Short mmCIF file of C-alpha atoms in Angstrom, two decimals:
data_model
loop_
_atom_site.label_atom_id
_atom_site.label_comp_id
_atom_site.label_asym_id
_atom_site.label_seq_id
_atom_site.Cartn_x
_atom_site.Cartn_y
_atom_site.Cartn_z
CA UNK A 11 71.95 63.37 123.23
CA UNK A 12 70.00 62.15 120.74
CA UNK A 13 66.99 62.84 119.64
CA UNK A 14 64.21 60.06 118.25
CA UNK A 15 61.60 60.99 115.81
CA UNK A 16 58.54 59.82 115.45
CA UNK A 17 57.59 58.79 111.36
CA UNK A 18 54.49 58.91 110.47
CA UNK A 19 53.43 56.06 107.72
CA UNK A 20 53.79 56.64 104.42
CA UNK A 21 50.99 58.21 102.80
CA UNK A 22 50.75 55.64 100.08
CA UNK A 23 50.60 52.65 102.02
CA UNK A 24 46.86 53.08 102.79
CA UNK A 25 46.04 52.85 98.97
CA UNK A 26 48.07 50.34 97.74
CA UNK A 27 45.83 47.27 99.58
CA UNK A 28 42.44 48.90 97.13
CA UNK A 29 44.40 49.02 93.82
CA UNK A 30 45.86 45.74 94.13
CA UNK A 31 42.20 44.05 94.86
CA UNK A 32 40.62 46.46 91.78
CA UNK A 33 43.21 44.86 89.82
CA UNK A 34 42.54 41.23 90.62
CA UNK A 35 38.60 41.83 89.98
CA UNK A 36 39.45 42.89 86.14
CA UNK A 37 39.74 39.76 85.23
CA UNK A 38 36.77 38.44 87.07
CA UNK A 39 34.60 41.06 85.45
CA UNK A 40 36.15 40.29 81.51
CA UNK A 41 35.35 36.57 82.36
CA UNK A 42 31.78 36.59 83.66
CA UNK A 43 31.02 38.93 80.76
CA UNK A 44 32.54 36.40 78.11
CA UNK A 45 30.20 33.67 79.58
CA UNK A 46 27.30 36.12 79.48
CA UNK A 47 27.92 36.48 75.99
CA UNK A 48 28.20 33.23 75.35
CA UNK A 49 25.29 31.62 77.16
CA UNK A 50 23.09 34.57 75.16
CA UNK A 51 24.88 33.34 71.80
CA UNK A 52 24.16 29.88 72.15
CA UNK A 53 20.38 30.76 72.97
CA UNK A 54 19.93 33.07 70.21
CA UNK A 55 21.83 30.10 68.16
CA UNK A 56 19.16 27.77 69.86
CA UNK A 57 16.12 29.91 68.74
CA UNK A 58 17.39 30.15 65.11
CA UNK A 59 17.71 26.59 64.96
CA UNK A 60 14.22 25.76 66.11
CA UNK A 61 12.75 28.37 63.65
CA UNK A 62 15.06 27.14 60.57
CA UNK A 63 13.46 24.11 61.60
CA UNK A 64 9.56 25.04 61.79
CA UNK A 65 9.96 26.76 58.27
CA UNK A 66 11.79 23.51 56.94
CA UNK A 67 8.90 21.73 57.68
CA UNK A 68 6.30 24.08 57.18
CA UNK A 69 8.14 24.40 53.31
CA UNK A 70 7.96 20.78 52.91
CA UNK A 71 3.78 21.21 53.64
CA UNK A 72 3.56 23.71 51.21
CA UNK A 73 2.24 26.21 54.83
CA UNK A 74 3.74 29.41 55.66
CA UNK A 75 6.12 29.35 58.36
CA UNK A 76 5.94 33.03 59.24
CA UNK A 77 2.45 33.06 60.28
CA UNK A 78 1.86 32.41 64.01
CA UNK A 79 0.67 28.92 65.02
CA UNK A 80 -2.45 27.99 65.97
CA UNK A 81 -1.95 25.34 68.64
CA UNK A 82 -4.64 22.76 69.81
CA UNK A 83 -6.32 22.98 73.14
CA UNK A 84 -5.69 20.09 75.67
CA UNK A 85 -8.61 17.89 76.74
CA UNK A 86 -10.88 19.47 79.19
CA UNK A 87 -11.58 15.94 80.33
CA UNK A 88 -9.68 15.66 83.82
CA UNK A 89 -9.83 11.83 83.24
CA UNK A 90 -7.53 12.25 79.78
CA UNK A 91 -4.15 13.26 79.78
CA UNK A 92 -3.56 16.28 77.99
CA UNK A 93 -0.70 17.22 75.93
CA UNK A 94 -0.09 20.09 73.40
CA UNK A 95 0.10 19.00 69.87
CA UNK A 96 2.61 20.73 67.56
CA UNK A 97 1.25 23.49 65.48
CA UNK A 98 0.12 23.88 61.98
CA UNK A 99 0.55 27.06 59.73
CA UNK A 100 -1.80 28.41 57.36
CA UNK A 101 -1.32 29.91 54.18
CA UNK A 102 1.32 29.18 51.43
CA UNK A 103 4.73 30.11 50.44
CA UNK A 104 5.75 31.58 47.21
CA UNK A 105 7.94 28.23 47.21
CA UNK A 106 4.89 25.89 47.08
CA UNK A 107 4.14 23.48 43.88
CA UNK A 108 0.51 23.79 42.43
CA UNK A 109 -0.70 21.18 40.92
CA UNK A 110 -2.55 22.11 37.77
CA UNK A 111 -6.10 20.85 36.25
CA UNK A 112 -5.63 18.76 32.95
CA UNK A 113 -9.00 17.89 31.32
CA UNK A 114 -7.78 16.41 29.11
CA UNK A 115 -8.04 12.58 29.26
CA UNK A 116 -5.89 9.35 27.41
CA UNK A 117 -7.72 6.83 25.69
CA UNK A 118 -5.93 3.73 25.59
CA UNK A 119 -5.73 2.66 21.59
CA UNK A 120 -7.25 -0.33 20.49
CA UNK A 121 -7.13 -2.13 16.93
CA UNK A 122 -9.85 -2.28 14.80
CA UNK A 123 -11.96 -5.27 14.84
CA UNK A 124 -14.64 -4.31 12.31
CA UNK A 125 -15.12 -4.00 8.52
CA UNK A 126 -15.36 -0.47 6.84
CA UNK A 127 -16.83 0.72 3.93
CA UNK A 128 -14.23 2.78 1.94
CA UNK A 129 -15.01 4.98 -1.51
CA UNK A 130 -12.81 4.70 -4.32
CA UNK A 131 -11.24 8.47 -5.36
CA UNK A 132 -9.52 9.06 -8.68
CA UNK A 133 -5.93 8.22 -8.05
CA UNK A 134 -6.91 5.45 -6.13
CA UNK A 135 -4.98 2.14 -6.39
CA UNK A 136 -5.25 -1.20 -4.51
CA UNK A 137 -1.84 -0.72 -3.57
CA UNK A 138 -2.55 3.14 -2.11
CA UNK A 139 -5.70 2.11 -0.35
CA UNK A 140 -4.04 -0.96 1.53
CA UNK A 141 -0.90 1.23 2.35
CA UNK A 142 -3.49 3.98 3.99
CA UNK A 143 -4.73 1.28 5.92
CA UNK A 144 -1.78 -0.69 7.11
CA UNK A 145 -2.69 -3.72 4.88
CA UNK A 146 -1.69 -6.21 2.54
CA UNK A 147 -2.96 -5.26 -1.43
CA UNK A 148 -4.15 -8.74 -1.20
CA UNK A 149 -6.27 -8.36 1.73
CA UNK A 150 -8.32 -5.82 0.06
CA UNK A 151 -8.26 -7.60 -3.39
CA UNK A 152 -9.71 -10.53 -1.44
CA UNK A 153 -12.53 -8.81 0.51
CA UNK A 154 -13.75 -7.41 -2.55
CA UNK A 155 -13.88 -10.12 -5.20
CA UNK A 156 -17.14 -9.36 -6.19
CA UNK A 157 -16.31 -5.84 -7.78
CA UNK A 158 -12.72 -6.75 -8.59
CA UNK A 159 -12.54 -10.18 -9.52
CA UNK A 160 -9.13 -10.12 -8.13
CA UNK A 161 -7.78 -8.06 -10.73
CA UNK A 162 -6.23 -4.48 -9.20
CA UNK A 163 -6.77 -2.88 -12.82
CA UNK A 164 -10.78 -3.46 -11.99
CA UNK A 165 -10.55 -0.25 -9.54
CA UNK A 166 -13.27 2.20 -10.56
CA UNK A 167 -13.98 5.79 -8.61
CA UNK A 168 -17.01 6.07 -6.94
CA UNK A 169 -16.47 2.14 -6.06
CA UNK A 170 -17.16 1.28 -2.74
CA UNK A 171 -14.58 -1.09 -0.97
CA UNK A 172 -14.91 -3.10 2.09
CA UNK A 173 -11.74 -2.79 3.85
CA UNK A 174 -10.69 -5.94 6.82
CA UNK A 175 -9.32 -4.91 10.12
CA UNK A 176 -6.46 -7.15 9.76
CA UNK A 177 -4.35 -8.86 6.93
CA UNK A 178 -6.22 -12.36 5.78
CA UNK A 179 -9.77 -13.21 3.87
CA UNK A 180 -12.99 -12.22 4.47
CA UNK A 181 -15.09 -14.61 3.53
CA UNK A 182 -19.10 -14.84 3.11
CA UNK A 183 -19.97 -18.54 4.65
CA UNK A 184 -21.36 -20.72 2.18
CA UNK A 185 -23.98 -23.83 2.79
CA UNK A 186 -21.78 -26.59 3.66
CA UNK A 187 -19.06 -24.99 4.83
CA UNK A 188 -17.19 -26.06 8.37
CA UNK A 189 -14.82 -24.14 10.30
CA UNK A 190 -12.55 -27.23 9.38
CA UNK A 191 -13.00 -26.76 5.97
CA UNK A 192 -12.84 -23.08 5.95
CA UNK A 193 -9.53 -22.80 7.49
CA UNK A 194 -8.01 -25.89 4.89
CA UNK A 195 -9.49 -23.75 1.93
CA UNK A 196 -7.39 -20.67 2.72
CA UNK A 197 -4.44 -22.20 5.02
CA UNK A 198 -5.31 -20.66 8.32
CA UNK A 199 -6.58 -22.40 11.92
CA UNK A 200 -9.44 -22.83 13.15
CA UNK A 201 -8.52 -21.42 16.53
CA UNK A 202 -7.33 -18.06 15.20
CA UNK A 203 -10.88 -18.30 13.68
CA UNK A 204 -13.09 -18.45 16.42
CA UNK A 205 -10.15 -16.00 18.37
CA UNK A 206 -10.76 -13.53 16.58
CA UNK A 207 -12.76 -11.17 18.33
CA UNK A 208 -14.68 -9.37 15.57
CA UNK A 209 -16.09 -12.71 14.58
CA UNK A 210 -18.59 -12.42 17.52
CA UNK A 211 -18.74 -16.35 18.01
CA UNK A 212 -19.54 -18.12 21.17
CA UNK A 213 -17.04 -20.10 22.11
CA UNK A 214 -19.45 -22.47 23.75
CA UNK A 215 -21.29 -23.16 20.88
CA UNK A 216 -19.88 -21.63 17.98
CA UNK A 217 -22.01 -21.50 15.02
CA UNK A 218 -22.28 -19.64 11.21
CA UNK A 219 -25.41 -18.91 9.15
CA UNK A 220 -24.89 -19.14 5.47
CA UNK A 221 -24.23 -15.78 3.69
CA UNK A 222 -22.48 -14.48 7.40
CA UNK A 223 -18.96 -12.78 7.04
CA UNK A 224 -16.63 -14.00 8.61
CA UNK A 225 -12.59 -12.57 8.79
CA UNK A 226 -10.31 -15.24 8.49
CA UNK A 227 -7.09 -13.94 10.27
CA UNK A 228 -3.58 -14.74 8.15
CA UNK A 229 -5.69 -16.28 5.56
CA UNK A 230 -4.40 -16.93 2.04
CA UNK A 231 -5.32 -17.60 -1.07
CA UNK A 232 -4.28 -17.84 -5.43
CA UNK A 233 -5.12 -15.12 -7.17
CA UNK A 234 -6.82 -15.47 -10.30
CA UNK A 235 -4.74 -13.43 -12.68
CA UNK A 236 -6.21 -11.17 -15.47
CA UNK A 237 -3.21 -10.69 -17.61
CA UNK A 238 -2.44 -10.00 -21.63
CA UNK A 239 -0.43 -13.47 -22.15
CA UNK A 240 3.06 -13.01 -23.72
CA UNK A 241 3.02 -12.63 -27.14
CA UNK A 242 6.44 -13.13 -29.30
CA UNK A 243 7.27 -11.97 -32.71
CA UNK A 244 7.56 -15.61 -33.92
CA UNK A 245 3.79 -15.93 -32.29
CA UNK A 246 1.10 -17.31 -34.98
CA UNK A 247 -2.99 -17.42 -34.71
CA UNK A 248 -3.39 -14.81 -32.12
CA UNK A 249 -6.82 -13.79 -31.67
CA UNK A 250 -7.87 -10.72 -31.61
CA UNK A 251 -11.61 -11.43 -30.32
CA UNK A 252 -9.59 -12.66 -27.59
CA UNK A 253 -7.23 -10.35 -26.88
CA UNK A 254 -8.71 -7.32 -28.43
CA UNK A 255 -8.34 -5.54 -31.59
CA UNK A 256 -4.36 -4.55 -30.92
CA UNK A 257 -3.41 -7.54 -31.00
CA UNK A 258 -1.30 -8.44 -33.72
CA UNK A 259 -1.40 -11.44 -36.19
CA UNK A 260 1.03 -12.92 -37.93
CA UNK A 261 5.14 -14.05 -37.58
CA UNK A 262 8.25 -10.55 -37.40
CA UNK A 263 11.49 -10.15 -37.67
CA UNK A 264 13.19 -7.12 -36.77
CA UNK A 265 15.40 -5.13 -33.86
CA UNK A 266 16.84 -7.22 -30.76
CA UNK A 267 17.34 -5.62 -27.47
CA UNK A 268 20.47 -5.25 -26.02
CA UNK A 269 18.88 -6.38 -22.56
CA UNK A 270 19.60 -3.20 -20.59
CA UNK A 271 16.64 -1.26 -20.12
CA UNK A 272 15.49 2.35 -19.62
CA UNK A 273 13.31 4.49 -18.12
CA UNK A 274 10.05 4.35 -20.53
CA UNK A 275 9.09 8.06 -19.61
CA UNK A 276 10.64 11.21 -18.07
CA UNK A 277 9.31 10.52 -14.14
CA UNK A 278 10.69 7.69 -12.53
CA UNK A 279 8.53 7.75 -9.89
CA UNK A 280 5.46 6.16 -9.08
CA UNK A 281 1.25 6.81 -9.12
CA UNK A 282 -0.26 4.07 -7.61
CA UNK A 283 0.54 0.68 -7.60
CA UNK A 284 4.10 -1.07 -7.28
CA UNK A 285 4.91 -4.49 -8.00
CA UNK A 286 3.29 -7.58 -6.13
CA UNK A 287 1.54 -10.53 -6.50
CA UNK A 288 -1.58 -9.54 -7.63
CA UNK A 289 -0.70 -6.70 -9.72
CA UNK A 290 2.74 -7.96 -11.79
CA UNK A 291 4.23 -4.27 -12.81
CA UNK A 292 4.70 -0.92 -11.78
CA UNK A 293 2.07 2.25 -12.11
CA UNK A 294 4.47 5.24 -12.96
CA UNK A 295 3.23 8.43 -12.82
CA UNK A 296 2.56 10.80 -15.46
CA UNK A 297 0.21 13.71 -16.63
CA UNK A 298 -2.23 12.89 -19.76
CA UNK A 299 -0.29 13.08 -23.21
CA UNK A 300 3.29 12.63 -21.41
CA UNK A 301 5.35 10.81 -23.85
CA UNK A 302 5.95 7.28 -23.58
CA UNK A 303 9.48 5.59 -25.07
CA UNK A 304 10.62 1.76 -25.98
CA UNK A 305 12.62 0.52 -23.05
CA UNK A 306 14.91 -1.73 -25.13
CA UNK A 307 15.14 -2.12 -28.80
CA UNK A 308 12.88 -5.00 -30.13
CA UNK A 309 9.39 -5.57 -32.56
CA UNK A 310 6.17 -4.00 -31.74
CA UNK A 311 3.55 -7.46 -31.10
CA UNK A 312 0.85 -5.46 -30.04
CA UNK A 313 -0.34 -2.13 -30.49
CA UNK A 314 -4.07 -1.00 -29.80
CA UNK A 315 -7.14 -1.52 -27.20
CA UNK A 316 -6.49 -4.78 -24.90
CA UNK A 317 -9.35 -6.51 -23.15
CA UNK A 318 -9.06 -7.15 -19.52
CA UNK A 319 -8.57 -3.68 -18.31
CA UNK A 320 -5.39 -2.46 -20.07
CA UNK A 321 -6.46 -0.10 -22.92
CA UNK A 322 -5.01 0.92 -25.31
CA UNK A 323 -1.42 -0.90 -25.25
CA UNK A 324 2.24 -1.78 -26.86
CA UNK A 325 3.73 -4.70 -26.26
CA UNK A 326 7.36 -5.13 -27.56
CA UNK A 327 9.15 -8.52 -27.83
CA UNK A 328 13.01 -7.84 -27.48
CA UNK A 329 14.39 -11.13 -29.68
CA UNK A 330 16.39 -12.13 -26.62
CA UNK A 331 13.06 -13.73 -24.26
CA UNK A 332 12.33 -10.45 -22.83
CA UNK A 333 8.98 -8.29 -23.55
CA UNK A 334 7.90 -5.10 -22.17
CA UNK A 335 4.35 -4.01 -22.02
CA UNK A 336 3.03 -0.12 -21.76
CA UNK A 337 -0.71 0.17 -21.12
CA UNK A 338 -3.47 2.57 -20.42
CA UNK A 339 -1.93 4.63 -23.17
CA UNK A 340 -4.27 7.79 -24.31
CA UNK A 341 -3.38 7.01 -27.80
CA UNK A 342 -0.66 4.56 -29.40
CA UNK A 343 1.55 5.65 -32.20
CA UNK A 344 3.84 1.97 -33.10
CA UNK A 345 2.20 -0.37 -34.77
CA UNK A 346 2.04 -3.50 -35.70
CA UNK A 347 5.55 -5.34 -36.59
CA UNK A 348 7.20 -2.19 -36.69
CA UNK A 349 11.05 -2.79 -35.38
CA UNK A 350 12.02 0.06 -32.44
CA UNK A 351 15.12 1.31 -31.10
CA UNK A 352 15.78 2.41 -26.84
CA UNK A 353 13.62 5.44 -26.78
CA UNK A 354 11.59 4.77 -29.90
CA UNK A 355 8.00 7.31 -28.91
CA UNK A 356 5.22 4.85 -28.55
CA UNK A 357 2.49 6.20 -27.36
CA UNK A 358 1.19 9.11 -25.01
CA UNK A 359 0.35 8.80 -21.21
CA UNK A 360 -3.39 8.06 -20.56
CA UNK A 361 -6.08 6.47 -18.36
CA UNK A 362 -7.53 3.98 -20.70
CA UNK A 363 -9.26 0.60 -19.77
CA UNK A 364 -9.77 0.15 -15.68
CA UNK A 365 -7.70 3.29 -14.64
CA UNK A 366 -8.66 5.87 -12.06
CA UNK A 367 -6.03 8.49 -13.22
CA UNK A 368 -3.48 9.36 -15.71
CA UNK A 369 0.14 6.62 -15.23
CA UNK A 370 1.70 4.12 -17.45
CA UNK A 371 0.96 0.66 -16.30
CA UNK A 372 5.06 -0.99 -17.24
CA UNK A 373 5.13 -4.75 -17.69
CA UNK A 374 8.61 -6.79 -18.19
CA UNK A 375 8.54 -10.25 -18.93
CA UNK A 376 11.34 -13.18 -19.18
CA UNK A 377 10.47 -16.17 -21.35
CA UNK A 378 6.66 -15.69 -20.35
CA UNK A 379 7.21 -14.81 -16.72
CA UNK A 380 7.10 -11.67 -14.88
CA UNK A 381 10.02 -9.81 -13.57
CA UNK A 382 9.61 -6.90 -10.93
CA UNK A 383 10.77 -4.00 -13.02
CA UNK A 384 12.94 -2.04 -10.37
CA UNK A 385 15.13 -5.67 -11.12
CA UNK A 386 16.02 -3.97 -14.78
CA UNK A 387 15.06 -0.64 -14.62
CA UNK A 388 18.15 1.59 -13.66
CA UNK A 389 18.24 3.64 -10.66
CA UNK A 390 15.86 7.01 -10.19
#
């Protein structure tokens, strides 16, 4: 016979159902954590934004955005609507621009419209003086025709000049005299006449008193020229009351020039004035007693004190239509008729006749006209 027995369960049945649900529930757990962390990164990530935001702004105000805002209070009103305004920061970053004080204020240039006085120096030349001011030689030569007489060589120191705002004449009205007339005598128009602010007229009646200035804008006029006229060694019957006493009578014969021309003294340079229409040579410059040399071979046709400004003075005629002149010498050593080679000594450097400094006033002359000399002379 047989004999059943009874099992009893296995004693790891009962924990196998636990373990099995703990081990579907990890994965639960990892994923709800995940999500956690996410949801808390994407605040924090929402937070920074908002406050990269706020100082962005505040930045941009020149405020500081780390201070804690100050917020407005809603109406108390129950009839308004109230609503929280966005806040303001006080303070400043070290980021913020400053905006510094300038006293210092721009005064818009305008041109002159009135006549100054000016006082002659020793040194001074027409030529000088109108650079200084942006002029014309003529203009001043023409506002001062009184002291000058339209000659440059008239400049005295301690002469006071009146000096125009602009390039043109000015002009003392005379009895008689029409804007019409005016602006025919010195080739200007009327309108730029009565323009001309510094003129004071009114336009609705414009009218001049005799002896008023007036500035006549782009004016023009002749000069009248104080030179030594050319001389030439076949030259007979010049006068020497004329003249003055250098001036030498009587016909020569002697050296020609070769027509190329030098340097008459060591600086090459000038002192004063340079060639133009009113003053027909070149001042060069030179210390008192500097030696002064023939520029071309030729015959000495004056030699001594010239009227009319120059001083003491050498004229040479060259046989070939040219003649060179050398004035405001300190003393003259050629004289009369006396033949002279390219670098012949003439004379010393001075400030004779109407000079207001040591230079050597140089002429050169074709056939009885003038000829700039930086034409002939050969480069510095």
């Amino acid at each position: 016979m047989v004999k059943k027995i009874k099992q009893d369960p296995l004693p790891s049945e009962p924990t196998a159902q636990p373990a099995a649900a703990k081990k579907n529930r990890e994965p639960n757990r990892v994923l709800l954590t995940g999500i956690w962390m996410l949801s808390l990164s994407l605040v924090l990530l929402a937070a920074y934004v908002g406050w990269r935001s706020q100082s962005t702004q505040a930045s941009a105000q020149g405020l500081a955005p780390t201070l804690t805002p100050q917020f407005n209070p809603p109406a108390s009103s129950s009839s308004q609507i109230s609503a929280d305004l966005p806040g303001y920061f006080v303070g400043a970053t070290e980021k913020a621009i400053f905006r510094r004080t300038n006293i210092h204020t721009n005064i818009p240039t305008r041109s002159r419209t009135d006549v100054i006085e000016y006082s002659v120096t020793t040194g001074d030349s027409v030529f000088g003086i109108a650079k200084s001011f942006n002029l014309h030689p003529e203009t001043i030569l023409w506002a001062n025709y009184d002291m000058l007489n339209d000659s440059p060589d008239m400049l005295n120191p301690g002469m006071t000049l009146n000096v125009p705002p602009v390039d043109g004449v000015y002009y003392q009205w005379q009895v008689g005299d029409t804007l019409e007339s005016v602006a025919a005598k010195f080739n200007a128009k009327v309108l730029d006449i009565l323009d001309w602010e510094g003129n004071n007229f009114d336009l609705t009646n414009p009218q001049v008193q005799p002896e008023q200035w007036v500035m006549i804008p782009n004016g023009h006029r002749e000069f009248r020229q104080w030179v030594v006229p050319t001389i030439a060694r076949a030259h007979s019957g010049v006068s020497k009351s004329v003249l003055g006493p250098g001036a030498c009578e009587g016909d020569y014969s002697g050296a020609y020039g070769s027509g190329a021309f030098a340097w008459p003294t060591g600086n090459h340079t000038l002192s004063g004035n340079d060639y133009w229409s009113g003053h027909l040579g070149i001042d060069i410059a030179g210390a008192l007693g500097d030696p002064v040399h023939a520029s071309d071979a030729g015959v000495v046709v004056f030699a001594g004190w010239a009227n009319g400004g120059y001083g003491n003075m050498v004229m040479i005629d060259h046989g070939n239509g040219y003649q060179t002149l050398y004035a405001h010498l300190s003393s003259v050593s050629a004289g009369c008729g006396q033949s002279v080679g390219t670098g012949t000594y003439i004379g010393a450097v001075g400030s004779t006749g109407n000079s207001t400094g040591p230079h050597l006033h140089f002429e050169v002359r074709y056939f009885g006209g003038f000829i700039n000399p930086w034409y002939v002379l050969p480069a510095p």
